Short mmCIF file of N, CA and C and ligand atoms in Angstrom, two decimals:
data_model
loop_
_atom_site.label_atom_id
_atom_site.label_comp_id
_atom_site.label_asym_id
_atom_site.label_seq_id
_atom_site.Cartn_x
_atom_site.Cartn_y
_atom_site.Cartn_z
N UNK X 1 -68.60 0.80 14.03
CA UNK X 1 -68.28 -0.46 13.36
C UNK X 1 -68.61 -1.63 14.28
N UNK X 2 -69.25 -2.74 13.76
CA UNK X 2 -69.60 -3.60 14.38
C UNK X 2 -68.66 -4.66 14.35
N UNK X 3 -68.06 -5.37 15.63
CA UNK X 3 -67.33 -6.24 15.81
C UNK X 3 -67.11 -7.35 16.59
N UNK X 4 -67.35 -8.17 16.30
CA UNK X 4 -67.81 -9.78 17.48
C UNK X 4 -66.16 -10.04 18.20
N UNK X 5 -65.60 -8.96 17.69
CA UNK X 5 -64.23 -9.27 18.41
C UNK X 5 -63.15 -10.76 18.03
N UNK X 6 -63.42 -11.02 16.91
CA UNK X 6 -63.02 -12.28 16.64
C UNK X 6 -62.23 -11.21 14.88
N UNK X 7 -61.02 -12.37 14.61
CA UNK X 7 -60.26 -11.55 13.48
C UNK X 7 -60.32 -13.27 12.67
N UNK X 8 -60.83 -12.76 11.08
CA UNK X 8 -60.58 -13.92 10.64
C UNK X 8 -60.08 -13.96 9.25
N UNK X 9 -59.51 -14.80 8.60
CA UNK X 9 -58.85 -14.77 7.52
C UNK X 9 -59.66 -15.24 6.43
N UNK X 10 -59.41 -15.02 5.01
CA UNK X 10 -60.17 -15.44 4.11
C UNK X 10 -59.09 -15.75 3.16
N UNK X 11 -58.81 -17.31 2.90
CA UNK X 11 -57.86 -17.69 1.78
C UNK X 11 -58.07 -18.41 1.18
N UNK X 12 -57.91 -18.27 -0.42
CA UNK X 12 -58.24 -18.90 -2.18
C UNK X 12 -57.45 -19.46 -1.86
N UNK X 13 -57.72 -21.10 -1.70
CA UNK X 13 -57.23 -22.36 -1.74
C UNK X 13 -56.53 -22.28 -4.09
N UNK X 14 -57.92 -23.08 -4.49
CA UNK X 14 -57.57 -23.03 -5.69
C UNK X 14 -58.77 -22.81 -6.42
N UNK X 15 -58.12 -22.59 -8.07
CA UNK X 15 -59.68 -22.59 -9.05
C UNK X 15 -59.77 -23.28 -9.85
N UNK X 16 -60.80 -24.00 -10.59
CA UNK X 16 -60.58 -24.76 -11.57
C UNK X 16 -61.49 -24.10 -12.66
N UNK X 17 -61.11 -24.26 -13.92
CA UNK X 17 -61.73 -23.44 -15.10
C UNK X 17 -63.04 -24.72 -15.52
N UNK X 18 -63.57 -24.60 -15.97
CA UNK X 18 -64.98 -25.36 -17.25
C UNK X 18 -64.95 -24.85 -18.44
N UNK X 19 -65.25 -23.77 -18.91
CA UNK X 19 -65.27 -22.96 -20.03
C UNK X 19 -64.04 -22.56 -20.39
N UNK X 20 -62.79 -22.51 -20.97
CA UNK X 20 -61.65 -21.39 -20.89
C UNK X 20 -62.51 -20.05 -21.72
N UNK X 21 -63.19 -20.05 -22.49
CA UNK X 21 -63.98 -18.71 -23.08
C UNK X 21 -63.11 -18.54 -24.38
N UNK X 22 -62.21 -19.53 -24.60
CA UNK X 22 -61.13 -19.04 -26.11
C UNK X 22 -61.12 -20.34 -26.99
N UNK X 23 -60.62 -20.12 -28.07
CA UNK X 23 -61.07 -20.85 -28.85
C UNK X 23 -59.93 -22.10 -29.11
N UNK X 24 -58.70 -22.12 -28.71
CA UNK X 24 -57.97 -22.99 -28.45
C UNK X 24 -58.21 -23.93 -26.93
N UNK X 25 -59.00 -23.54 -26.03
CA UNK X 25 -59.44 -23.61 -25.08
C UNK X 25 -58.37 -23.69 -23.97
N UNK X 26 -57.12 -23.09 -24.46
CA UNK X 26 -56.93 -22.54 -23.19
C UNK X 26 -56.70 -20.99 -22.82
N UNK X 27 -57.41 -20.38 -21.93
CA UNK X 27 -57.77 -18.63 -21.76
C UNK X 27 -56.53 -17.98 -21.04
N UNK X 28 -56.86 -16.67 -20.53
CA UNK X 28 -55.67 -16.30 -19.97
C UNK X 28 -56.91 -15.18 -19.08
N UNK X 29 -56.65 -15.34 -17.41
CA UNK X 29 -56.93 -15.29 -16.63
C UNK X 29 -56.84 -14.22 -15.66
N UNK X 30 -57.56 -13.74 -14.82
CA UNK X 30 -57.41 -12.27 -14.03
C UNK X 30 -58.60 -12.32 -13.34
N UNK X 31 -58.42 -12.31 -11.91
CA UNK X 31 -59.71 -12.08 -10.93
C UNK X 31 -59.58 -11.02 -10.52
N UNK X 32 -60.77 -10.79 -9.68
CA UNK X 32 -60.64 -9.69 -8.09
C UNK X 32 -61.65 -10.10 -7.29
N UNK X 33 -61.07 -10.15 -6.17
CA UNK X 33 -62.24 -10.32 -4.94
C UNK X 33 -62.55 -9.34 -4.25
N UNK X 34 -63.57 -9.18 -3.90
CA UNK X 34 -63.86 -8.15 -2.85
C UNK X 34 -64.98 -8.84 -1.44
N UNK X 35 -64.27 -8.89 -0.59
CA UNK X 35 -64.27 -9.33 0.81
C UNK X 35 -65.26 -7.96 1.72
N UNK X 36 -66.41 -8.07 2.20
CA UNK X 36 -67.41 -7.10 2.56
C UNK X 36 -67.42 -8.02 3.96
N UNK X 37 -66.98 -7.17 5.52
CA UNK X 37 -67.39 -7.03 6.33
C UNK X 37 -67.11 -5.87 7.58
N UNK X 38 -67.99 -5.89 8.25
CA UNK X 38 -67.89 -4.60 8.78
C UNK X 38 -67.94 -3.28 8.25
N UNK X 39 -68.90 -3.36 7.14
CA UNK X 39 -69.04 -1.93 6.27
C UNK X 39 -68.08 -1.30 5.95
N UNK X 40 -67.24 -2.45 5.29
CA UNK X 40 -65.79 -1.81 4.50
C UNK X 40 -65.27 -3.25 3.41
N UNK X 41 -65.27 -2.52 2.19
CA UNK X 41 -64.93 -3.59 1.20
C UNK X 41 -63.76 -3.79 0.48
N UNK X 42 -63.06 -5.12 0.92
CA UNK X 42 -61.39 -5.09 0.57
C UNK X 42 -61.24 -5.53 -0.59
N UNK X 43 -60.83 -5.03 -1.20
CA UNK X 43 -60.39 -5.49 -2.84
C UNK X 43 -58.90 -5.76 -3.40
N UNK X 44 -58.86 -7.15 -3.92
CA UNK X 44 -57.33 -7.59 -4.30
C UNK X 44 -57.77 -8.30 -5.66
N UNK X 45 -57.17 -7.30 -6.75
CA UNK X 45 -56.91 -8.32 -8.31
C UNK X 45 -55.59 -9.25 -8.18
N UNK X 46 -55.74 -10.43 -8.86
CA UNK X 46 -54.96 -11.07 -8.64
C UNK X 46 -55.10 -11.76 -9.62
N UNK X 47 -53.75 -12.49 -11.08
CA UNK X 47 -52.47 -12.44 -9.94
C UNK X 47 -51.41 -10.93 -9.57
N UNK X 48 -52.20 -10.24 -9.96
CA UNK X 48 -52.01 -9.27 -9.73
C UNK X 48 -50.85 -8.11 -10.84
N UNK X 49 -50.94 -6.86 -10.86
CA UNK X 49 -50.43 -6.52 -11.92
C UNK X 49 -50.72 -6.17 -13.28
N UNK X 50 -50.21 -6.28 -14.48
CA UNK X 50 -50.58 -6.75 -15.97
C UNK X 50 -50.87 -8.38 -16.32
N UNK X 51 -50.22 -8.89 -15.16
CA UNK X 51 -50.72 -10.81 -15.18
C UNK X 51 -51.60 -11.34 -15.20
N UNK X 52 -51.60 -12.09 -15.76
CA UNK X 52 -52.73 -13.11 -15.77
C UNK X 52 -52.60 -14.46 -15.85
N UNK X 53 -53.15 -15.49 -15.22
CA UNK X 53 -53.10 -16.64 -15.28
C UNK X 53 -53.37 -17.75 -16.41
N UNK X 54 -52.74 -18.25 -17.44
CA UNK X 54 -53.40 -19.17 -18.40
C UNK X 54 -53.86 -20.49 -18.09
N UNK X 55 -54.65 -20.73 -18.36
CA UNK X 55 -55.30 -21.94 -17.74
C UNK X 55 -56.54 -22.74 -19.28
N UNK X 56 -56.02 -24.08 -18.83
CA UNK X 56 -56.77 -24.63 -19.69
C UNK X 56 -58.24 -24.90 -19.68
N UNK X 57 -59.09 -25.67 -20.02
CA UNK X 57 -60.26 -26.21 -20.01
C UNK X 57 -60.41 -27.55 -19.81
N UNK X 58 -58.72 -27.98 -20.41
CA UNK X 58 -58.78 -29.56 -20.68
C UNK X 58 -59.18 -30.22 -18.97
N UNK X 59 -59.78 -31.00 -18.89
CA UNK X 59 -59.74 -31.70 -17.57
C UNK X 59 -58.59 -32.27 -16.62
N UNK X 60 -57.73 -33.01 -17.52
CA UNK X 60 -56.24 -33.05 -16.93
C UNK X 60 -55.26 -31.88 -16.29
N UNK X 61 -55.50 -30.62 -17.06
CA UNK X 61 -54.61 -29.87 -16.31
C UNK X 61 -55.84 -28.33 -16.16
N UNK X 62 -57.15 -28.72 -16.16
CA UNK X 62 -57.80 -26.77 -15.87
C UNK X 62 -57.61 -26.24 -14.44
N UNK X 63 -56.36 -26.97 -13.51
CA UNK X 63 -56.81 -26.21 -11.97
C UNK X 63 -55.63 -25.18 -11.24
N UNK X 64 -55.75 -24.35 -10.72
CA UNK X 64 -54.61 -23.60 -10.39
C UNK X 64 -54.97 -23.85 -8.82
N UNK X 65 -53.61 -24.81 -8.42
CA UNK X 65 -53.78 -25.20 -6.99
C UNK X 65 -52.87 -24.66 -6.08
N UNK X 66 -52.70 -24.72 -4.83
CA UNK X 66 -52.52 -24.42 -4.18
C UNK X 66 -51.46 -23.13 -4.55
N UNK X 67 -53.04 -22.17 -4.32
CA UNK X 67 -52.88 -20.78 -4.69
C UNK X 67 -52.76 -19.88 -3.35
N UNK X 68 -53.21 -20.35 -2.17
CA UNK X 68 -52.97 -19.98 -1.04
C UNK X 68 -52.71 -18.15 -0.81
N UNK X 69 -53.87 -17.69 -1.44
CA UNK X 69 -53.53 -16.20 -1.57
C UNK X 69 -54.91 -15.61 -0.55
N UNK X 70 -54.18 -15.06 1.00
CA UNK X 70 -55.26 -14.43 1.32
C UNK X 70 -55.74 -12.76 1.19
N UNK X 71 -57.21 -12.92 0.82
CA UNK X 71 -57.95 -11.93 0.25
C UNK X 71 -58.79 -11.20 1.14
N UNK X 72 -58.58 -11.52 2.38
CA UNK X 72 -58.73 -10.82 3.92
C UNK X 72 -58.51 -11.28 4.78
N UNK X 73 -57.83 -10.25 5.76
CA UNK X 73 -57.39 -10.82 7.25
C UNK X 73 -58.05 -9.83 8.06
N UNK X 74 -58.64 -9.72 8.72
CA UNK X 74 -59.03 -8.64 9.70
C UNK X 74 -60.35 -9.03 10.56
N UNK X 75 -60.92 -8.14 11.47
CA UNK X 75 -61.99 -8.31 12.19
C UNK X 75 -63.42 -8.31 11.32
N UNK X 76 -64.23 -9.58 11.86
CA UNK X 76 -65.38 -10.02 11.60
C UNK X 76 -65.95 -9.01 11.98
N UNK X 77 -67.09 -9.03 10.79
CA UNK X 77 -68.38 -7.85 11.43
C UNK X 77 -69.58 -8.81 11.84
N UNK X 78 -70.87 -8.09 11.33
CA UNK X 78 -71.75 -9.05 11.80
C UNK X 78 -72.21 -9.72 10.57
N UNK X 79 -71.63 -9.54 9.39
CA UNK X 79 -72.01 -10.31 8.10
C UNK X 79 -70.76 -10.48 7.42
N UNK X 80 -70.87 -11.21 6.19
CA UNK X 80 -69.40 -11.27 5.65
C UNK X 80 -69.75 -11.59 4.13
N UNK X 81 -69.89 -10.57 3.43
CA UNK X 81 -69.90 -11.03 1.94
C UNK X 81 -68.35 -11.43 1.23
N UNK X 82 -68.34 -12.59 0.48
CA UNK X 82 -67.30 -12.93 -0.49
C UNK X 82 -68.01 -12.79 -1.98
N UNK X 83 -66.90 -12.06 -2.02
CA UNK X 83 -67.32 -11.66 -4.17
C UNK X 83 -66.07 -12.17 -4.40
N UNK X 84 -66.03 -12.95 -5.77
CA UNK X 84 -64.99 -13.04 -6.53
C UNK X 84 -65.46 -13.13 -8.19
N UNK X 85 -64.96 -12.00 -9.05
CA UNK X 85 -65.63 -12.08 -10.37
C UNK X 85 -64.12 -12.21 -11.35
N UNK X 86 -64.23 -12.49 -12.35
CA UNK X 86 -63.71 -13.00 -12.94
C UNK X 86 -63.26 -12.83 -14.49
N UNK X 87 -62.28 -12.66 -15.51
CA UNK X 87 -62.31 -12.54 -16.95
C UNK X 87 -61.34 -12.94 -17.26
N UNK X 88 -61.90 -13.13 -18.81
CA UNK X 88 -61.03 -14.14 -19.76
C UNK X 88 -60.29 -12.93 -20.95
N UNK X 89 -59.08 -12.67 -21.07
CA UNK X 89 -58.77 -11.49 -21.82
C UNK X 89 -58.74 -12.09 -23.21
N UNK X 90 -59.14 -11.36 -24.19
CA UNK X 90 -59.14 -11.08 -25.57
C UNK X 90 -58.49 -9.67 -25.69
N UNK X 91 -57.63 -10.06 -27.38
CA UNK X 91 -56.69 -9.30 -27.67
C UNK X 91 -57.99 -8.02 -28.33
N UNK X 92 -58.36 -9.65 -29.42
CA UNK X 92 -59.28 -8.42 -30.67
C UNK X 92 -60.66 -8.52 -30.60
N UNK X 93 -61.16 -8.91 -29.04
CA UNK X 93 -62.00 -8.80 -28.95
C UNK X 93 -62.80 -8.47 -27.39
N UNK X 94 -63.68 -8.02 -27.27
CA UNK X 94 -63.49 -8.17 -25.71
C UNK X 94 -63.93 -8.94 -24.57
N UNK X 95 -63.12 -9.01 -23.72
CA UNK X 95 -63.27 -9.68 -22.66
C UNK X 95 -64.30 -10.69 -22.08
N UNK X 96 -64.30 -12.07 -21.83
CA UNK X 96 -65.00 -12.46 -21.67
C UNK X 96 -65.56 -12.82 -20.13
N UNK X 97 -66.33 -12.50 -19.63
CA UNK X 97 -66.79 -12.34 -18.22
C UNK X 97 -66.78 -13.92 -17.87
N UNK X 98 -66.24 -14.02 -16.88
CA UNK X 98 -67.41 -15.68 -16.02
C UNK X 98 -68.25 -15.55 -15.08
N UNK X 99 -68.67 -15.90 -14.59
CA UNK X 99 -70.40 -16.01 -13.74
C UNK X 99 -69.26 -15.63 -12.23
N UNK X 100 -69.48 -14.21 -11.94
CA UNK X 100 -69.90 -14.12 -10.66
C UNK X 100 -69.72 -14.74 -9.29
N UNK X 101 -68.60 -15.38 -8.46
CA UNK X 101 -69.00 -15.86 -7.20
C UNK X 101 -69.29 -14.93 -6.01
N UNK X 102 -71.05 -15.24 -5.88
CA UNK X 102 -71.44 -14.46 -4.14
C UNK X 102 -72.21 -15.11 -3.19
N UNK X 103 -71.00 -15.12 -2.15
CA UNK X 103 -71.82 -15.83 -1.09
C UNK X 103 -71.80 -14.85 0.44
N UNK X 104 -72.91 -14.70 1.04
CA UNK X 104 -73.06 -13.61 1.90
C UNK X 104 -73.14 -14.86 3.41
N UNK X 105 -72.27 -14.50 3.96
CA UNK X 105 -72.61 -15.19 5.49
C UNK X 105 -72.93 -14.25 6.66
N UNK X 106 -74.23 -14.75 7.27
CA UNK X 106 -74.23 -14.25 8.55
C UNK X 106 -74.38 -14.94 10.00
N UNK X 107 -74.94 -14.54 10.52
CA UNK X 107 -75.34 -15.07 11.89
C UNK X 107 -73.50 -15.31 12.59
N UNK X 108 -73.66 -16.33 13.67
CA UNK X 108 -72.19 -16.05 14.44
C UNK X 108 -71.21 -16.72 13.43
N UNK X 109 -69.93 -15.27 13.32
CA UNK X 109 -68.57 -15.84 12.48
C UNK X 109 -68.50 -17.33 12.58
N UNK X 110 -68.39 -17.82 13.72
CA UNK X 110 -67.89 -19.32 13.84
C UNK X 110 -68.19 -20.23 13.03
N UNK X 111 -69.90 -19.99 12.44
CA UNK X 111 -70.06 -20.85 11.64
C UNK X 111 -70.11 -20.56 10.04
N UNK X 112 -69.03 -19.36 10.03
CA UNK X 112 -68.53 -19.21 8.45
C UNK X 112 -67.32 -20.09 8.58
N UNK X 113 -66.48 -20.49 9.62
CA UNK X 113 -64.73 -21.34 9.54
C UNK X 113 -65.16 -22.13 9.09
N UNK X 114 -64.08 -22.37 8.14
CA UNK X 114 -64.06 -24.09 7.74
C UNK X 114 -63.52 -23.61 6.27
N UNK X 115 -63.87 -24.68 5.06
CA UNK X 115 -63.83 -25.13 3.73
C UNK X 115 -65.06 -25.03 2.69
N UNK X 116 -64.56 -23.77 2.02
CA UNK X 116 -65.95 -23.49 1.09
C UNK X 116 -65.21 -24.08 -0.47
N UNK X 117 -66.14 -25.33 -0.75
CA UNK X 117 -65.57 -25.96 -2.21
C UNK X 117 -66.79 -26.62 -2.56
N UNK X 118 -66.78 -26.62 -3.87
CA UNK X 118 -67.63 -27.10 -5.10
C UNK X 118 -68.47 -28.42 -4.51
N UNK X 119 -67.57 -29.34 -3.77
CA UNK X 119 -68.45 -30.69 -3.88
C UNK X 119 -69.42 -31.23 -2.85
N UNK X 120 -69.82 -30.57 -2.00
CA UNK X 120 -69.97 -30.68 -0.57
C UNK X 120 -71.58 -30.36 -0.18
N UNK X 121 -72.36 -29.99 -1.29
CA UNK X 121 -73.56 -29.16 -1.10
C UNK X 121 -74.10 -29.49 -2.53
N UNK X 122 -74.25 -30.52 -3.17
CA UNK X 122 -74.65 -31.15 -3.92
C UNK X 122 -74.79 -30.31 -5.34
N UNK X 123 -76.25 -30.59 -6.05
CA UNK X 123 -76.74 -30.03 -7.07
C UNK X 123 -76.90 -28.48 -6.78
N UNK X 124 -76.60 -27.64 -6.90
CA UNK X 124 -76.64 -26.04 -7.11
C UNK X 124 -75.44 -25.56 -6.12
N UNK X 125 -74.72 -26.23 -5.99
CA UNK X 125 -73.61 -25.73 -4.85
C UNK X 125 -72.88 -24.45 -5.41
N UNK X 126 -72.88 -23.75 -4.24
CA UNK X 126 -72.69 -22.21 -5.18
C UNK X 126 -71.20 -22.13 -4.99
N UNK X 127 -70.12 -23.07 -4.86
CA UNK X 127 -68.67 -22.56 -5.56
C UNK X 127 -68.16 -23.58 -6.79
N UNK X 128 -70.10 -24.25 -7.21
CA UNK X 128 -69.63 -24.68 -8.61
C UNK X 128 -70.39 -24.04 -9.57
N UNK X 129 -69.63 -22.93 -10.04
CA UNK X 129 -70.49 -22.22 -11.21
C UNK X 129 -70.37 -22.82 -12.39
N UNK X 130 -70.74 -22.20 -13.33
CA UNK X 130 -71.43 -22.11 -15.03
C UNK X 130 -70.09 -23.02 -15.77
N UNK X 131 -68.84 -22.02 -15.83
CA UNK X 131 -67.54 -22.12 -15.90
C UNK X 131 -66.26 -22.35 -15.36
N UNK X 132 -66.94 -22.00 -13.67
CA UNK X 132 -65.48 -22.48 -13.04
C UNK X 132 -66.09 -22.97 -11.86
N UNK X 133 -65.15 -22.54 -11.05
CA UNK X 133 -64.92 -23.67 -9.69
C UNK X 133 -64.06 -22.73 -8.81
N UNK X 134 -64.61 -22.72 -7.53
CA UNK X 134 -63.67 -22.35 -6.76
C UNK X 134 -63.12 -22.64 -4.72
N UNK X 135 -62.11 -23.17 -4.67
CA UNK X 135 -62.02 -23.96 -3.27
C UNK X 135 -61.88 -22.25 -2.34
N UNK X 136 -62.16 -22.60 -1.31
CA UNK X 136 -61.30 -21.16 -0.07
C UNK X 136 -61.64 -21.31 1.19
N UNK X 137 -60.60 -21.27 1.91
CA UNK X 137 -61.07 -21.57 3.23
C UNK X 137 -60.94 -20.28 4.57
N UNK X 138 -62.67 -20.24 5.39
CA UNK X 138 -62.17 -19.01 6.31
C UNK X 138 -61.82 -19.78 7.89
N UNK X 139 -60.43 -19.01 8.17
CA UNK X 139 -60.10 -19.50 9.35
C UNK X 139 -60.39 -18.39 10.49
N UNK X 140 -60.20 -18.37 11.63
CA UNK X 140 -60.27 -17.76 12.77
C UNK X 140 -58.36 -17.11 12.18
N UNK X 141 -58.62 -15.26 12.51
CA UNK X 141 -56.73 -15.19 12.42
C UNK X 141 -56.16 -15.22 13.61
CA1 CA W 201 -62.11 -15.31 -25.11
CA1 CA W 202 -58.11 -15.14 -24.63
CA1 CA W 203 -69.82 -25.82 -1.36
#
C-alpha cells in the first residue's frame, strides 16, 4: 500500500438540489460516497438507514447545510478519487438518478486540502452539476 504518510479527512460540507426529479418539486433524497485511496474504497450511504433527505428545488430553501458528515478519515495514497452519486426515490415509479459527482486527485496530497465548491472554477466547475451542487472540504487529519 502506498502511503505519503500524511492522514487526511474528507468532509460534505453541504448540497444544494436544481432538479428535485418530482413533480411537486420537492424530492426525497439518499446518497453514497465512495472515497478511493490507497487501493481501497470506503463507502458511506447517507443519511443513512431507510432515510432520506427531502429537499426542495425552490431556490429559497433547496440546500442541506451544514451537513458536516465525514466520508473518510485515513491515510493518503498516491491518488484520491471522490465519488458521490445520488437518487431521488419514487414510490410508483422508479428512482430517479442525478448526475454523478467524480473528481480524481493526484500528484502531492497537499494540494488536494482546502474547499471543493461549485463557485470557484467558473463555467464547467465540476461540483456544479446538471441538478445539484455540492460543497466538501479535504483537511490534513
Ligand atoms: Ca421522482
Ligand atoms: Ca419522489
Ligand atoms: Ca469547484
Amino acid at each position: 500500500m502506498s502511503d505519503n504518510g500524511g492522514e487526511i479527512e474528507v468532509i460534505l460540507r453541504w448540497i444544494q438540489i436544481l432538479d428535485s426529479h418530482d413533480l411537486d418539486e420537492e424530492g426525497e433524497f439518499r446518497f453514497l460516497s465512495k472515497i478511493t485511496t490507497a487501493g481501497q474504497t470506503h463507502e458511506l450511504a447517507f443519511p443513512g438507514g431507510d432515510g432520506y433527505w427531502r429537499i426542495s428545488e425552490n431556490p429559497a430553501r433547496n440546500i442541506v447545510d451544514k451537513i458536516d458528515l465525514t466520508l473518510y478519515k485515513g491515510p493518503a495514497g498516491s491518488d484520491l478519487v471522490v465519488e458521490i452519486s445520488g437518487e431521488e426515490l419514487d414510490m410508483l415509479s422508479k428512482n430517479d438518478e442525478l448526475e454523478t459527482y467524480r473528481k480524481e486527485f493526484t500528484g502531492d496530497p497537499s494540494s488536494w486540502i482546502g474547499r471543493h465548491q461549485p463557485t470557484d472554477e467558473g463555467t464547467g466547475d465540476p461540483e456544479n452539476l446538471t441538478d445539484w451542487r455540492l460543497c466538501y472540504d479535504i483537511q490534513k487529519a
